[in-house]
Amino acid sequence: MRDIAEDVGVTVATASMALRAHPRISPQTRTKVTEAAVRLGYIYNRAAANLRQTRSSLIAVCLSDASNPVFNEFLIHVEAELRGQGRQVFLGIARDELTLQSQFLQTAMEQGVGGIVLIPVRGTTRAHLRPVWPDERAEPLVPTVLISRGLEGLNLPQVLNDDRRAGTMAAECLIAHGHQRIIWVGGGQDTSTARDRQAGAAQAIAQAGLPAMEVLHGPTLRRFGLDAAQAILKRSGPAGRPTAAICFSDLIAFGMVAGILRSGTTPAESLSVIGCDDMEEAELIHPPLTTIAVNKEGIGRLGAQHAITRPGASVVTRLPPRLILRATVGQVAG
Amino acid sequence: MRDIAEDVGVTVATASMALRAHPRISPQTRTKVTEAAVRLGYIYNRAAANLRQTRSSLIAVCLSDASNPVFNEFLIHVEAELRGQGRQVFLGIARDELTLQSQFLQTAMEQGVGGIVLIPVRGTTRAHLRPVWPDERAEPLVPTVLISRGLEGLNLPQVLNDDRRAGTMAAECLIAHGHQRIIWVGGGQDTSTARDRQAGAAQAIAQAGLPAMEVLHGPTLRRFGLDAAQAILKRSGPAGRPTAAICFSDLIAFGMVAGILRSGTTPAESLSVIGCDDMEEAELIHPPLTTIAVNKEGIGRLGAQHAITRPGASVVTRLPPRLILRATVGQVAG
DNA sequence: TGTCATAGGTCAATCGATTAAACAATGTTA
DNA sequence: TAACATTGTTTAATCGATTGACCTATGACA
């Protein structure tokens, strides 16, 4: 920048203002400055600018875990929105470890990010957010938003899927197809997503007057779904086992579908499967997966916006899910 | 930092040195300073430090396209290695657009990154790298490394899979199973990955004295594989069509497998399929996919290292692939 | 006792940009 | 013609940390 100024014969201040098209600068000098900038191959130092302005165009995005592709789908939309808003992504992957997450938040603050989009690791409490939120009584140091997974009693903006509703929709879909013995596969009690979806499903089943659903908690992995499906199908006779499964996540549903095929049958005829998320591949596996679609783009984009302009207090937004009927839920005979 | 200095009763310079455990500072003052730092909730401003030091711990990582999950698998390993080395990730997703890629490289330089890991968008030339490499005769402004996809004649460090070998291995596997009519599905001429894999396969087929393989180029999408499989199976009688397909990427292979199942048959009995990449789900679909495994961790980690410490001139590293025999390749009858 | 090394700090410049306030030149108004 | 706006630019402080040069006790040695 000094070079430019010298080249044109003005001061650095003028050059700075000229480059930012400040109204106080005459058009002539501005063009001269911009030309010189190009000619000299000038590279704007955003970090220096941020330092002076004590605000930053860098936004931290922390994924609890990248092994579940659905989080990458969120990431894509968050990144798109941020870029559209002239922000940059400072990425962290917490690998489901609370300490990694805290460390990342710490470096994010050190790097001077202007906002944070967080898919929290399971078990996250206020204490783990201390790097961004040292004083409980005040607001976080920078606009911070939780997406996809909620954290209760936290007074933080959150953008979530309406997971309770999603669970209900899944159960209702199965019930409408005549299923009476339904099993819940996957999840656990340690994320709001899993808790809410399960609670929603349980509620719908209770409301329909059906026996309480069996619950099989487990990790969000294809492998778990695959093993679960095979185990269920091994149980003696169709009378002794559920006819349909609600999977906490599509990832598990994919595994179940594969497991069912490996057992030599198909989902619709032996064990109906409904997933949740509507991941990209859901319609492209065989047979195509019936699932509850989560508005990943809506959540990602709104989350990104909230990380830029702090929304009022603790706004919890829940976007409605949508039922996608495909081929893995069959009508119960009789 | 000023607050700390005042609190302890030293100058800012001393505080700075104390926090970095400079030998000139006595243990006593150091502990006093560190204590004060904790007590006052001090947050290290890495950007300011980088500004002064004119070097940065931020490393740019640019993905050509996040819709192919294999790039996310690379990302995970790159991130892990960078974090291990005390660096941070500045992420960009180019959505397969050259302009987005150039824009990202520009912002990366503006942000003052210390290195760049790039999976280049198809069609990338030196001109598109100008933001990082303005002067052709000199080195890039910061250590820059290409991973996964190579760019010819570029005098840049590259860490790649040995794609030619991968293509050869795939073809040899099919040939060993008795296949004579083999079709190539996916890819094109615009990435080194696709070109090399295809060339490797073609070579193996020629060497075996078999008729040249049919080629069906197309986008790296499940959908393309699915449609391709159905189209191939619709051709009149087994005599008139290939008995095996080499897919440019697992993603396409997944689609083909689904398409074959939708046609009411299975890969091993009607159209053998071999993929390339060995994505996480390859072993968890039904039937499990035979594929050529790419050393994604090796490439990701080595790439990350090269972006930190510039390796000698233009080092092109090709990591060897590995054949993973699973269930989608069948023996040809007769 | 005078000289010198050493330990432990302080001073002040610096990285690259931004910005409030001061200033000079020109035009405008009473 | 004197007082005042207006326009375009410069001056100098600032963001937060780092660092080479300089300074001051204290103890060691001749």
XYZ file of C-alpha atoms in Angstrom, chain A residues 163-177 179 182 184 197 200-201 204-205 244-247 273-276 290-292 321-323 329:
38
model
C -37.265 -32.878 15.286
C -40.223 -33.727 17.446
C -42.464 -33.172 14.476
C -40.133 -35.240 12.317
C -40.445 -38.180 14.702
C -44.192 -37.838 14.721
C -44.384 -37.720 10.943
C -42.268 -40.831 10.614
C -44.441 -42.780 13.044
C -47.646 -41.543 11.457
C -46.421 -42.626 8.053
C -45.788 -46.146 9.305
C -49.080 -46.262 11.168
C -50.895 -45.154 8.033
C -49.341 -48.120 6.270
C -47.773 -51.043 10.995
C -42.588 -50.399 15.336
C -36.817 -47.211 16.979
C -37.214 -37.394 17.169
C -42.129 -37.387 18.688
C -42.380 -40.912 17.370
C -47.615 -40.538 17.811
C -47.556 -44.228 18.601
C -41.213 -51.452 10.647
C -38.282 -49.396 11.893
C -37.859 -45.679 12.374
C -34.240 -44.764 12.000
C -37.672 -48.651 7.012
C -38.107 -44.923 7.310
C -35.185 -42.590 7.768
C -34.741 -38.979 8.689
C -38.642 -43.219 2.420
C -37.572 -40.519 4.805
C -38.330 -37.270 6.577
C -39.582 -31.220 8.070
C -41.298 -32.887 5.141
C -42.281 -36.492 4.439
C -42.167 -48.538 3.557
